[in-house]
């Protein structure tokens, strides 16, 4: 591979009271690629995301983004370095409208949020872009609905729109299609295909159809460690992967 | 212009008109010094609600800001001879300045730990006020604070109310502006889901700190005016029960309603006055019982419950917010999903 990786982890580990949820992970994510993280439940995928985005401080190891050391930076600093994430467990502001969410996200790189002496109507300057993003994720008709009242699949779509609103260099998506109906899954796949232009995507995903249609590179995690890494076509027949997923029909065929 | 700002809807305008009318009529209806007390406590309670209801932080040490501004305003009036509004402003700025280090250390914590740390700092301020007798008068309090402006004697309580009221109204206007600003929008998002706000790139602790400092400034405005109104500043002003009173007023009126604090203040101050003039010595028991009943019966406080009864007609759409920030009491803060404890 010729391009320098945009996101790297070296010897990354996270210990919870003696239990190593992430245990010495080395990861190179190539710029402009879609990189999938797969592995059984409890493998440490979400914990790895939390480490990469500053929500958890690593016990050991280092993280770089675009050659810059971001180890130990807090989540807002990581976000400002162009790394945006979505949450596996939907994480929204229940009383705020979908549009309000996006306006807030779009305002975050500007100093507008500090203006306590101005009217909040100023946020309306992001209205058009907010509606555009909502349209992109299929939420155009729900712009004014409080996030707490959205159906599950729509909440997931709003999660995705929020991450996109930050226009990140690196987009980390934690199970973006989990719990979605087939139709929504297809739309999400198309959307990711569309937004991957000009950015790098790291994706935790259980649905192997999604992985196969999106991912350039796949890293399989098990017990907090990298089990196998390679293009989907190569790893899908790897006996170690199959046994790690034993009983999981998606990979078995 | 300000009227337009304050009240977008007809109903809002009506409420504003009623509120202003009551504020202006108050010293005709009740003993003027008590009217001034209500106004000061109302602003104090609103300052606490800015933190509790709109930032999700329960300060149990706001007496530190109310009280230290009471002393500083008094000292500025006594020794420098400043006109009282300037003295009050000086006191409020002092409160805001000491809120910076206190807030810096406290905003990293949340829930009960935040409350404990703010309480601890307030107790420290109490200790200093008690020990530093040469300046504060110790247990005797700071006596003989003049109530005058540019040589005009304002010792008449009725007159003083009308001269002091604009300070309170400006403070309330500032609080309202903060809540309905882009900053206020970020605060509410931090209150509801701090992890998500972080992931969007908002430095949550710094936002909390600014909210804390602004809240301290408003509490300082209220406390300074209170000291000038009474002509003295006592240790009671920095005592922990003063912090507790303000929190109680907010809970009675409705957390996260902003104006609920005004109602709570009117109720508690009047009740205390009534009970103390009736020579009844179980004030704490009575106010405590009323507090418990209101909290149990009106879960959203008086203002919050009244508004729910008037809903949905009272609810108007706000840009970007399905409901405006002031329209709902703080829900239980969302757990920090996927985040470390
Ligand atoms: N905050 C935490 N405290 C203790 N254990 C945790 C914490 N977060 C995750 N774990 C544990 O770490 C392991 C990996 O979890 P996670 O990263 O969520 O897995 P995945 O996302 O791959 O399903 C699990 O066994 C989980 O119970
Ligand atoms: Mg997970």
Coordinates of C-alpha atoms and ligand atoms in Angstrom, one line a residue:
Chain A
X1 CA 0.0 0.0 0.0
X2 CA 1.4 3.3 -1.0
X3 CA -0.7 5.9 0.7
X4 CA 0.3 6.7 4.3
X5 CA -2.4 5.6 6.7
X6 CA -4.6 8.5 7.9
X7 CA -5.5 6.8 11.2
X8 CA -3.2 4.5 13.1
X9 CA -3.2 2.7 16.4
X10 CA -0.1 1.1 17.9
X11 CA -0.3 -1.3 20.8
X12 CA -3.6 0.1 21.9
X13 CA -5.0 -1.5 25.0
X14 CA -7.7 -0.7 27.5
X15 CA -8.1 -2.5 30.8
X16 CA -11.3 -2.4 32.9
X17 CA -10.4 -3.6 36.4
X18 CA -7.9 -6.2 35.2
X19 CA -10.0 -7.2 32.1
X20 CA -8.4 -6.2 28.8
X21 CA -11.3 -5.3 26.5
X22 CA -8.8 -4.1 23.9
X23 CA -5.5 -5.9 24.1
X24 CA -2.6 -4.6 22.0
X25 CA -4.3 -3.5 18.8
X26 CA -2.3 -2.3 15.8
X27 CA -4.4 -0.7 13.2
X28 CA -3.7 1.2 9.9
X29 CA -6.6 2.8 8.2
X30 CA -5.6 3.9 4.7
X31 CA -6.8 7.3 3.5
X32 CA -10.0 7.3 1.4
X33 CA -10.9 3.7 2.1
X34 CA -13.7 2.1 3.9
X35 CA -12.3 -0.1 6.7
X36 CA -14.6 -2.5 8.5
X37 CA -14.2 -3.8 12.0
X38 CA -16.0 -7.0 12.6
X39 CA -16.0 -9.6 15.4
X40 CA -18.3 -11.3 17.8
X41 CA -20.1 -9.3 20.5
X42 CA -17.8 -8.3 23.3
X43 CA -14.7 -8.4 21.0
X44 CA -13.9 -4.8 21.9
X45 CA -15.0 -3.0 18.8
X46 CA -17.0 -0.2 20.6
X47 CA -14.2 0.1 23.2
X48 CA -11.7 0.6 20.3
X49 CA -14.0 3.3 18.9
X50 CA -14.1 5.0 22.3
X51 CA -10.3 4.9 22.5
X52 CA -10.0 6.3 19.0
X53 CA -12.4 9.2 19.7
X54 CA -11.1 10.1 23.1
X55 CA -14.1 8.9 25.1
X56 CA -11.7 6.5 26.8
X57 CA -8.1 7.0 27.7
X58 CA -5.9 4.0 26.6
X59 CA -4.1 2.1 29.3
X60 CA -1.2 1.8 26.8
X61 CA -0.6 2.5 23.2
X62 CA -0.7 5.5 20.8
X63 CA -3.2 6.9 18.3
X64 CA -2.4 9.2 15.3
X65 CA -4.6 10.9 12.9
X66 CA -3.1 12.4 9.8
X67 CA 0.3 12.0 11.3
X68 CA -0.7 13.9 14.5
X69 CA -0.5 12.2 17.8
X70 CA -4.0 12.4 19.4
X71 CA -3.4 10.0 22.3
X72 CA -5.1 11.2 25.4
X73 CA -7.0 14.0 23.7
X74 CA -10.5 14.5 24.8
X75 CA -13.6 13.8 22.6
X76 CA -14.1 17.4 21.6
X77 CA -10.5 17.8 20.5
X78 CA -10.7 14.7 18.5
X79 CA -13.8 15.9 16.8
X80 CA -12.1 19.1 16.0
X81 CA -9.3 17.2 14.3
X82 CA -11.8 15.9 11.8
X83 CA -12.8 12.6 13.4
X84 CA -16.5 12.2 13.8
X85 CA -18.4 9.3 15.2
X86 CA -21.8 7.8 15.5
X87 CA -22.8 5.8 18.6
X88 CA -23.9 2.2 18.6
X89 CA -26.5 3.0 21.3
X90 CA -28.4 5.9 19.8
X91 CA -27.3 9.1 21.5
X92 CA -29.4 12.1 20.8
X93 CA -31.0 15.1 22.6
X94 CA -34.6 13.7 23.1
X95 CA -36.4 17.1 23.2
X96 CA -34.5 18.7 20.3
X97 CA -35.9 18.5 16.8
X98 CA -34.0 16.7 14.1
X99 CA -33.2 20.0 12.5
X100 CA -32.1 21.5 15.8
X101 CA -29.6 18.6 16.1
X102 CA -28.0 19.4 12.8
X103 CA -27.9 23.1 13.3
X104 CA -26.1 22.5 16.5
X105 CA -23.6 20.2 14.8
X106 CA -23.1 22.6 11.9
X107 CA -22.4 25.5 14.3
X108 CA -19.9 23.5 16.3
X109 CA -16.7 24.6 14.4
X110 CA -17.8 28.2 14.7
X111 CA -17.7 30.4 17.8
X112 CA -21.5 30.9 17.6
X113 CA -22.1 28.6 20.5
X114 CA -20.5 31.1 22.8
X115 CA -22.7 34.0 21.9
X116 CA -24.9 34.1 25.0
X117 CA -26.0 37.7 24.2
X118 CA -27.4 36.8 20.8
X119 CA -30.7 35.3 19.8
X120 CA -30.8 31.6 19.2
X121 CA -32.6 32.4 15.9
X122 CA -29.1 32.9 14.5
X123 CA -28.8 29.2 14.3
X124 CA -31.3 29.4 11.5
X125 CA -28.4 30.3 9.2
X126 CA -27.7 26.6 9.1
X127 CA -31.2 25.7 8.3
X128 CA -30.7 25.0 4.6
X129 CA -27.7 22.8 5.1
X130 CA -29.5 21.0 7.9
X131 CA -32.5 20.3 5.7
X132 CA -30.2 19.1 3.0
X133 CA -28.5 16.6 5.3
X134 CA -31.9 15.4 6.6
X135 CA -33.0 14.9 3.1
X136 CA -29.8 12.9 2.4
X137 CA -30.6 10.4 5.2
X138 CA -34.3 10.3 4.3
X139 CA -35.5 12.4 7.2
X140 CA -36.8 15.4 5.3
X141 CA -40.4 14.8 6.5
X142 CA -39.3 14.6 10.1
X143 CA -37.2 17.7 10.4
X144 CA -39.3 19.3 13.2
X145 CA -40.0 16.1 15.2
X146 CA -38.3 15.8 18.6
X147 CA -35.6 13.2 18.3
X148 CA -37.1 11.3 21.2
X149 CA -40.3 10.7 19.2
X150 CA -38.5 9.3 16.1
X151 CA -38.8 5.7 15.3
X152 CA -35.7 3.6 15.9
X153 CA -34.5 3.4 12.3
X154 CA -34.9 7.2 12.0
X155 CA -32.9 7.8 15.1
X156 CA -30.1 5.8 13.5
X157 CA -30.4 7.9 10.4
X158 CA -30.2 11.0 12.5
X159 CA -27.1 9.6 14.1
X160 CA -25.5 9.3 10.7
X161 CA -26.6 12.8 9.6
X162 CA -25.0 14.2 12.8
X163 CA -21.7 12.7 12.1
X164 CA -21.9 13.8 8.4
X165 CA -22.7 17.4 9.5
X166 CA -19.3 17.7 11.0
X167 CA -17.8 17.0 7.5
X168 CA -15.1 14.8 9.0
X169 CA -11.9 13.5 7.4
X170 CA -12.5 10.3 9.2
X171 CA -16.0 8.9 9.9
X172 CA -16.4 6.3 12.5
X173 CA -19.7 4.5 12.4
X174 CA -20.6 2.0 15.1
X175 CA -23.1 -0.4 13.7
X176 CA -25.0 2.2 11.6
X177 CA -27.5 -0.4 10.3
X178 CA -28.1 -2.3 13.5
X179 CA -31.8 -2.9 13.9
X180 CA -32.8 -1.3 10.6
X181 CA -35.2 -2.8 8.2
X182 CA -34.0 -4.0 4.8
X183 CA -35.0 -0.9 3.0
X184 CA -33.2 1.4 5.5
X185 CA -30.1 -0.8 5.3
X186 CA -30.0 -0.4 1.5
X187 CA -30.4 3.3 1.8
X188 CA -27.7 3.5 4.4
X189 CA -25.3 1.5 2.3
X190 CA -26.0 3.8 -0.7
X191 CA -25.5 6.8 1.6
X192 CA -22.2 5.6 2.9
X193 CA -21.1 4.9 -0.6
X194 CA -22.0 8.4 -1.5
X195 CA -20.3 10.1 1.5
X196 CA -17.1 8.1 1.4
X197 CA -16.0 10.3 -1.5
X198 CA -13.2 12.4 -0.1
X199 CA -13.1 10.8 3.3
X200 CA -12.2 7.7 5.2
X201 CA -14.7 5.5 6.9
X202 CA -14.2 3.1 9.7
X203 CA -17.2 0.9 10.1
X204 CA -18.3 -1.6 12.8
X205 CA -20.8 -3.8 11.1
X206 CA -22.3 -7.2 11.8
X207 CA -24.2 -7.5 8.5
X208 CA -21.7 -9.2 6.2
X209 CA -23.7 -8.1 3.1
X210 CA -23.0 -4.5 4.1
X211 CA -19.4 -5.3 4.8
X212 CA -18.9 -7.0 1.5
X213 CA -20.5 -4.2 -0.5
X214 CA -18.7 -1.4 1.3
X215 CA -15.4 -2.4 2.8
X216 CA -12.0 -2.3 1.1
X217 CA -10.3 -3.7 4.1
X218 CA -11.6 -5.8 7.0
X219 CA -10.1 -6.2 10.5
X220 CA -11.5 -9.1 12.5
X221 CA -11.3 -8.6 16.3
X222 CA -11.6 -11.3 18.9
X223 CA -11.0 -11.0 22.7
X224 CA -9.7 -7.5 22.1
X225 CA -7.0 -8.6 19.7
X226 CA -6.7 -8.5 15.9
X227 CA -7.5 -12.0 14.7
X228 CA -7.1 -11.4 10.9
X229 CA -6.9 -8.5 8.6
X230 CA -7.3 -8.3 4.8
X231 CA -9.8 -7.6 2.0
X232 CA -13.2 -9.1 2.5
X233 CA -12.7 -11.7 -0.2
X234 CA -9.7 -13.0 1.6
X235 CA -10.8 -13.1 5.1
X236 CA -14.3 -14.5 4.5
X237 CA -13.0 -18.0 4.0
X238 CA -10.4 -17.8 6.7
X239 CA -11.1 -20.8 9.1
X240 CA -10.2 -18.7 12.1
X241 CA -12.8 -16.1 11.2
X242 CA -15.4 -18.8 10.7
X243 CA -14.7 -20.4 14.0
X244 CA -14.7 -17.0 15.8
X245 CA -18.2 -16.5 14.4
X246 CA -19.3 -20.1 14.9
X247 CA -23.0 -20.2 14.8
X248 CA -23.2 -16.8 13.0
X249 CA -24.8 -17.7 9.7
X250 CA -23.8 -14.4 8.0
X251 CA -20.2 -15.4 7.7
X252 CA -20.6 -19.1 7.5
X253 CA -21.6 -19.0 3.9
Chain B
X1 CA -37.7 46.5 20.9
X2 CA -37.1 44.7 24.2
X3 CA -40.8 43.9 24.3
X4 CA -40.6 42.4 20.9
X5 CA -37.5 40.4 21.9
X6 CA -39.2 39.1 25.0
X7 CA -42.5 38.0 23.7
X8 CA -42.9 36.5 20.3
X9 CA -46.4 35.3 20.9
X10 CA -49.5 37.1 22.0
X11 CA -49.7 34.9 25.1
X12 CA -46.1 35.6 25.9
X13 CA -46.8 39.3 25.6
X14 CA -49.7 39.0 27.9
X15 CA -47.7 37.1 30.5
X16 CA -44.9 39.7 30.3
X17 CA -47.4 42.5 30.8
X18 CA -48.9 40.8 33.8
X19 CA -45.4 40.1 35.2
X20 CA -44.3 43.7 34.8
X21 CA -47.6 45.0 36.2
X22 CA -47.2 42.8 39.3
X23 CA -43.6 43.8 39.7
X24 CA -44.6 47.5 39.6
X25 CA -47.6 47.1 41.8
X26 CA -45.9 44.9 44.4
X27 CA -44.9 47.6 47.0
X28 CA -48.5 48.8 46.9
X29 CA -49.8 45.4 47.9
X30 CA -47.2 44.3 50.4
X31 CA -44.7 45.9 52.8
X32 CA -42.1 47.5 50.4
X33 CA -38.9 46.0 52.0
X34 CA -40.5 42.6 51.6
X35 CA -41.3 43.4 48.0
X36 CA -37.6 44.2 47.5
X37 CA -36.6 41.0 49.2
X38 CA -38.8 39.1 46.8
X39 CA -37.3 40.8 43.8
X40 CA -33.7 40.0 45.0
X41 CA -34.5 36.4 45.8
X42 CA -36.3 36.0 42.5
X43 CA -33.2 36.9 40.6
X44 CA -31.1 34.7 42.9
X45 CA -33.4 31.7 42.2
X46 CA -33.3 32.4 38.5
X47 CA -29.5 32.4 38.6
X48 CA -29.6 29.0 40.3
X49 CA -32.1 27.7 37.7
X50 CA -29.8 28.8 34.9
X51 CA -27.4 26.2 36.2
X52 CA -29.8 23.6 37.5
X53 CA -32.5 23.7 34.9
X54 CA -30.5 24.6 31.8
X55 CA -27.0 23.2 32.4
X56 CA -27.9 20.3 34.6
X57 CA -25.7 21.3 37.5
X58 CA -27.0 21.5 41.1
X59 CA -25.0 24.2 42.9
X60 CA -25.3 24.0 46.6
X61 CA -23.0 26.9 47.2
X62 CA -24.5 29.9 45.5
X63 CA -24.6 31.7 48.8
X64 CA -20.9 32.2 48.1
X65 CA -21.8 34.5 45.2
X66 CA -24.8 36.1 46.6
X67 CA -23.0 36.7 50.0
X68 CA -19.6 37.8 48.7
X69 CA -21.3 40.3 46.5
X70 CA -23.4 41.5 49.4
X71 CA -20.1 42.2 51.3
X72 CA -18.3 43.7 48.3
X73 CA -21.2 45.9 47.3
X74 CA -21.5 47.0 50.9
X75 CA -17.8 47.8 51.2
X76 CA -17.8 49.7 47.9
X77 CA -20.8 51.8 49.1
X78 CA -19.4 52.4 52.6
X79 CA -15.7 53.0 51.8
X80 CA -15.7 54.2 48.2
X81 CA -19.0 56.0 48.3
X82 CA -20.1 54.6 45.0
X83 CA -23.6 55.1 43.8
X84 CA -25.4 51.9 44.8
X85 CA -26.0 50.5 41.2
X86 CA -22.3 50.7 40.6
X87 CA -21.5 49.2 44.0
X88 CA -23.9 46.3 43.1
X89 CA -22.3 45.8 39.7
X90 CA -18.9 45.7 41.5
X91 CA -20.1 43.1 43.8
X92 CA -21.5 41.0 41.0
X93 CA -18.3 41.2 39.1
X94 CA -16.4 40.1 42.2
X95 CA -18.8 37.1 42.5
X96 CA -18.1 36.3 38.8
X97 CA -14.4 36.5 39.3
X98 CA -14.3 34.1 42.3
X99 CA -16.6 31.8 40.3
X100 CA -13.9 31.2 37.8
X101 CA -11.6 29.1 40.0
X102 CA -14.5 27.5 41.9
X103 CA -16.2 26.6 38.7
X104 CA -13.0 25.4 37.1
X105 CA -12.6 22.8 39.8
X106 CA -16.3 21.9 40.1
X107 CA -17.5 21.6 36.5
X108 CA -15.5 18.4 36.0
X109 CA -17.7 16.7 38.5
X110 CA -21.4 16.1 38.2
X111 CA -24.4 15.2 40.3
X112 CA -23.8 15.1 44.0
X113 CA -20.1 15.7 43.7
X114 CA -20.6 19.0 42.0
X115 CA -23.1 19.9 44.8
X116 CA -20.6 18.9 47.5
X117 CA -17.7 20.8 45.9
X118 CA -19.7 24.0 45.5
X119 CA -20.9 23.6 49.1
X120 CA -17.4 23.2 50.3
X121 CA -16.2 26.4 48.6
X122 CA -19.2 28.3 50.0
X123 CA -18.2 27.1 53.5
X124 CA -14.7 28.4 52.8
X125 CA -16.1 31.8 51.9
X126 CA -18.2 31.7 55.1
X127 CA -15.1 30.9 57.1
X128 CA -13.3 33.9 55.6
X129 CA -16.2 36.3 56.2
X130 CA -16.4 35.1 59.8
X131 CA -12.7 35.4 60.5
X132 CA -11.9 38.6 58.7
X133 CA -13.8 40.8 61.2
X134 CA -11.9 44.0 60.4
X135 CA -13.4 44.1 57.0
X136 CA -16.7 42.1 57.3
X137 CA -17.6 42.9 60.8
X138 CA -17.6 39.2 61.6
X139 CA -20.7 38.2 63.5
X140 CA -22.0 41.7 63.7
X141 CA -22.1 41.9 60.0
X142 CA -21.1 44.9 57.8
X143 CA -23.2 47.7 59.2
X144 CA -24.3 51.1 58.0
X145 CA -24.3 50.6 54.2
X146 CA -25.7 53.8 52.8
X147 CA -28.7 53.7 50.5
X148 CA -28.1 56.7 48.3
X149 CA -27.2 57.6 44.8
X150 CA -25.4 60.8 43.8
X151 CA -26.3 62.3 47.1
X152 CA -29.9 61.5 46.8
X153 CA -31.2 59.8 49.9
X154 CA -33.1 56.6 49.1
X155 CA -33.8 55.5 52.7
X156 CA -37.6 55.4 51.9
X157 CA -38.1 51.7 51.1
X158 CA -41.0 52.5 48.7
X159 CA -38.8 54.8 46.6
X160 CA -35.8 52.4 46.8
X161 CA -37.9 49.6 45.4
X162 CA -38.5 51.4 42.2
X163 CA -34.8 52.5 41.9
X164 CA -33.6 48.9 42.7
X165 CA -36.1 47.1 40.5
X166 CA -34.5 47.9 37.2
X167 CA -31.3 46.0 38.3
X168 CA -33.4 42.9 39.0
X169 CA -35.3 43.3 35.7
X170 CA -32.0 43.7 33.8
X171 CA -30.7 40.6 35.5
X172 CA -33.8 38.6 34.5
X173 CA -33.5 39.9 31.0
X174 CA -29.9 38.7 30.8
X175 CA -31.0 35.3 32.2
X176 CA -33.7 35.1 29.6
X177 CA -31.3 36.1 26.8
X178 CA -28.8 33.5 27.9
X179 CA -31.4 30.7 27.8
X180 CA -32.7 31.8 24.4
X181 CA -29.2 32.2 22.8
X182 CA -27.0 29.8 20.7
X183 CA -25.1 29.4 24.0
X184 CA -28.3 28.4 25.8
X185 CA -29.0 25.9 23.1
X186 CA -25.6 24.3 23.6
X187 CA -26.2 24.3 27.4
X188 CA -29.5 22.4 27.1
X189 CA -27.8 19.9 24.8
X190 CA -25.0 19.4 27.4
X191 CA -27.7 19.0 30.1
X192 CA -29.5 16.3 28.1
X193 CA -26.5 14.4 26.7
X194 CA -23.0 15.6 27.5
X195 CA -21.3 12.8 25.6
X196 CA -23.1 13.6 22.4
X197 CA -22.3 17.3 22.8
X198 CA -18.7 16.3 23.2
X199 CA -18.8 14.2 20.1
X200 CA -20.1 17.2 18.2
X201 CA -17.0 19.0 19.2
X202 CA -18.4 21.2 22.0
X203 CA -15.9 21.6 24.9
X204 CA -18.5 20.7 27.6
X205 CA -16.5 21.7 30.7
X206 CA -15.8 25.2 29.3
X207 CA -19.4 25.7 28.4
X208 CA -20.4 24.6 31.9
X209 CA -17.8 27.0 33.4
X210 CA -19.1 30.0 31.5
X211 CA -22.6 29.1 32.6
X212 CA -21.4 28.9 36.2
X213 CA -19.7 32.3 36.0
X214 CA -22.8 33.9 34.4
X215 CA -24.9 32.4 37.0
X216 CA -22.6 33.7 39.8
X217 CA -22.8 37.1 38.2
X218 CA -26.6 37.1 38.4
X219 CA -26.5 35.8 41.9
X220 CA -24.1 38.6 42.8
X221 CA -26.4 41.2 41.3
X222 CA -29.2 39.9 43.5
X223 CA -27.1 39.6 46.7
X224 CA -25.5 43.1 46.3
X225 CA -28.9 44.7 45.9
X226 CA -30.2 42.7 48.9
X227 CA -27.4 44.1 51.1
X228 CA -27.9 47.7 49.9
X229 CA -31.7 47.3 50.5
X230 CA -31.1 46.1 54.0
X231 CA -28.3 48.5 54.8
X232 CA -26.1 45.7 56.1
X233 CA -24.5 42.4 55.0
X234 CA -24.6 39.6 57.5
X235 CA -23.0 36.2 57.8
X236 CA -26.4 34.8 56.9
X237 CA -25.8 35.9 53.4
X238 CA -22.9 33.4 53.0
X239 CA -24.4 30.7 55.1
X240 CA -25.3 27.3 53.5
X241 CA -29.0 27.7 54.3
X242 CA -29.1 30.7 51.9
X243 CA -27.9 28.4 49.1
X244 CA -30.5 25.8 50.1
X245 CA -33.3 28.4 50.1
X246 CA -32.5 29.4 46.5
X247 CA -32.6 25.8 45.4
X248 CA -35.8 25.2 47.2
X249 CA -37.4 28.2 45.4
X250 CA -36.4 26.8 42.1
X251 CA -37.8 23.4 42.9
X252 CA -41.0 24.9 44.1
X253 CA -41.4 27.1 41.0
X254 CA -40.2 24.4 38.6
X255 CA -36.7 23.4 37.5
X256 CA -35.8 24.5 34.0
X257 CA -38.7 27.0 33.7
X258 CA -36.6 30.1 34.5
X259 CA -39.7 32.1 35.7
X260 CA -40.6 29.4 38.2
X261 CA -37.9 30.7 40.4
X262 CA -39.7 34.0 40.6
X263 CA -42.9 32.4 41.8
X264 CA -40.9 30.2 44.3
X265 CA -39.2 33.3 45.7
X266 CA -42.4 35.2 46.1
X267 CA -43.9 32.3 47.9
X268 CA -41.0 31.5 50.2
X269 CA -40.2 35.1 51.2
X270 CA -43.9 35.9 51.9
X271 CA -44.3 32.8 53.9
X272 CA -41.2 33.4 55.9
X273 CA -42.3 36.9 56.6
X274 CA -45.8 35.9 57.5
X275 CA -44.6 33.2 59.9
X276 CA -42.0 35.3 61.5
X277 CA -44.4 38.2 62.2
X278 CA -46.9 35.7 63.7
X279 CA -44.2 34.8 66.3
X280 CA -44.5 31.2 65.3
X281 CA -41.2 29.4 65.8
X282 CA -41.6 26.4 63.6
X283 CA -40.9 28.2 60.3
X284 CA -38.7 25.5 59.1
X285 CA -41.3 22.8 59.7
X286 CA -44.0 24.7 57.8
X287 CA -41.9 25.7 54.8
X288 CA -40.5 22.2 54.7
X289 CA -44.0 20.6 54.7
X290 CA -45.2 22.9 52.0
X291 CA -42.1 22.1 50.0
X292 CA -42.7 18.4 50.3
X293 CA -46.4 18.7 49.4
X294 CA -45.7 20.8 46.3
X295 CA -42.9 18.6 45.2
X296 CA -45.1 15.5 45.5
X297 CA -48.2 17.0 44.0
X298 CA -46.7 19.2 41.3
X299 CA -43.8 17.2 40.1
X300 CA -42.8 20.0 37.7
X301 CA -43.2 22.8 40.2
X302 CA -45.8 25.4 40.2
X303 CA -44.9 27.1 37.0
X304 CA -44.2 23.9 35.2
X305 CA -47.5 22.4 36.2
X306 CA -49.5 25.6 35.4
X307 CA -47.9 25.6 32.0
X308 CA -48.8 22.0 31.3
X309 CA -52.4 22.8 32.2
X310 CA -52.4 25.7 29.7
X311 CA -50.7 23.6 27.1
X312 CA -50.7 22.9 24.2
X313 CA -51.9 26.4 23.2
X314 CA -49.0 28.0 25.2
X315 CA -46.5 26.0 23.3
X316 CA -45.1 27.8 20.3
X317 CA -42.7 26.5 17.8
X318 CA -39.2 27.8 18.2
X319 CA -36.7 27.7 15.4
X320 CA -34.7 24.5 15.7
X321 CA -36.2 23.4 18.9
X322 CA -39.3 21.3 18.8
X323 CA -39.9 22.8 22.2
X324 CA -38.2 25.9 23.4
X325 CA -35.6 25.3 26.0
X326 CA -37.7 26.9 28.7
X327 CA -40.7 24.8 28.0
X328 CA -39.7 21.7 29.8
X329 CA -38.2 20.9 33.1
X330 CA -34.9 19.1 33.0
X331 CA -35.4 15.5 32.4
X332 CA -33.1 13.1 34.2
X333 CA -29.8 13.6 32.4
X334 CA -29.2 10.9 29.8
X335 CA -26.6 8.4 30.9
X336 CA -23.2 8.9 29.3
X337 CA -23.6 6.1 26.8
X338 CA -20.5 4.4 25.6
X339 CA -18.5 6.8 27.8
X340 CA -16.3 6.1 30.8
X341 CA -17.8 6.8 34.2
Ligands
LIG1 N1 -16.9 0.8 30.7 C1 -16.6 -0.6 30.8 N2 -16.3 -1.1 31.9 C2 -16.1 -2.5 32.0 N3 -16.1 -3.3 31.0 C3 -16.4 -2.8 29.8 C4 -16.7 -1.4 29.6 N4 -17.0 -1.2 28.3 C5 -16.9 -2.4 27.7 N5 -16.6 -3.4 28.6 C6 -16.4 -4.8 28.3 O1 -15.4 -4.9 27.3 C7 -15.8 -5.9 26.4 C8 -15.8 -5.3 25.0 O2 -17.0 -4.6 24.8 P1 -17.3 -3.8 23.5 O3 -16.2 -2.9 23.2 O4 -18.6 -3.1 23.8 O5 -17.6 -4.9 22.5 P2 -18.2 -4.9 21.1 O6 -18.5 -3.5 20.7 O7 -17.2 -5.5 20.2 O8 -19.4 -5.8 21.1 C9 -17.1 -6.5 26.8 O9 -16.8 -7.7 27.6 C10 -17.6 -5.4 27.8 O10 -18.4 -6.0 28.8
LIG2 MG1 -20.2 -2.6 20.2

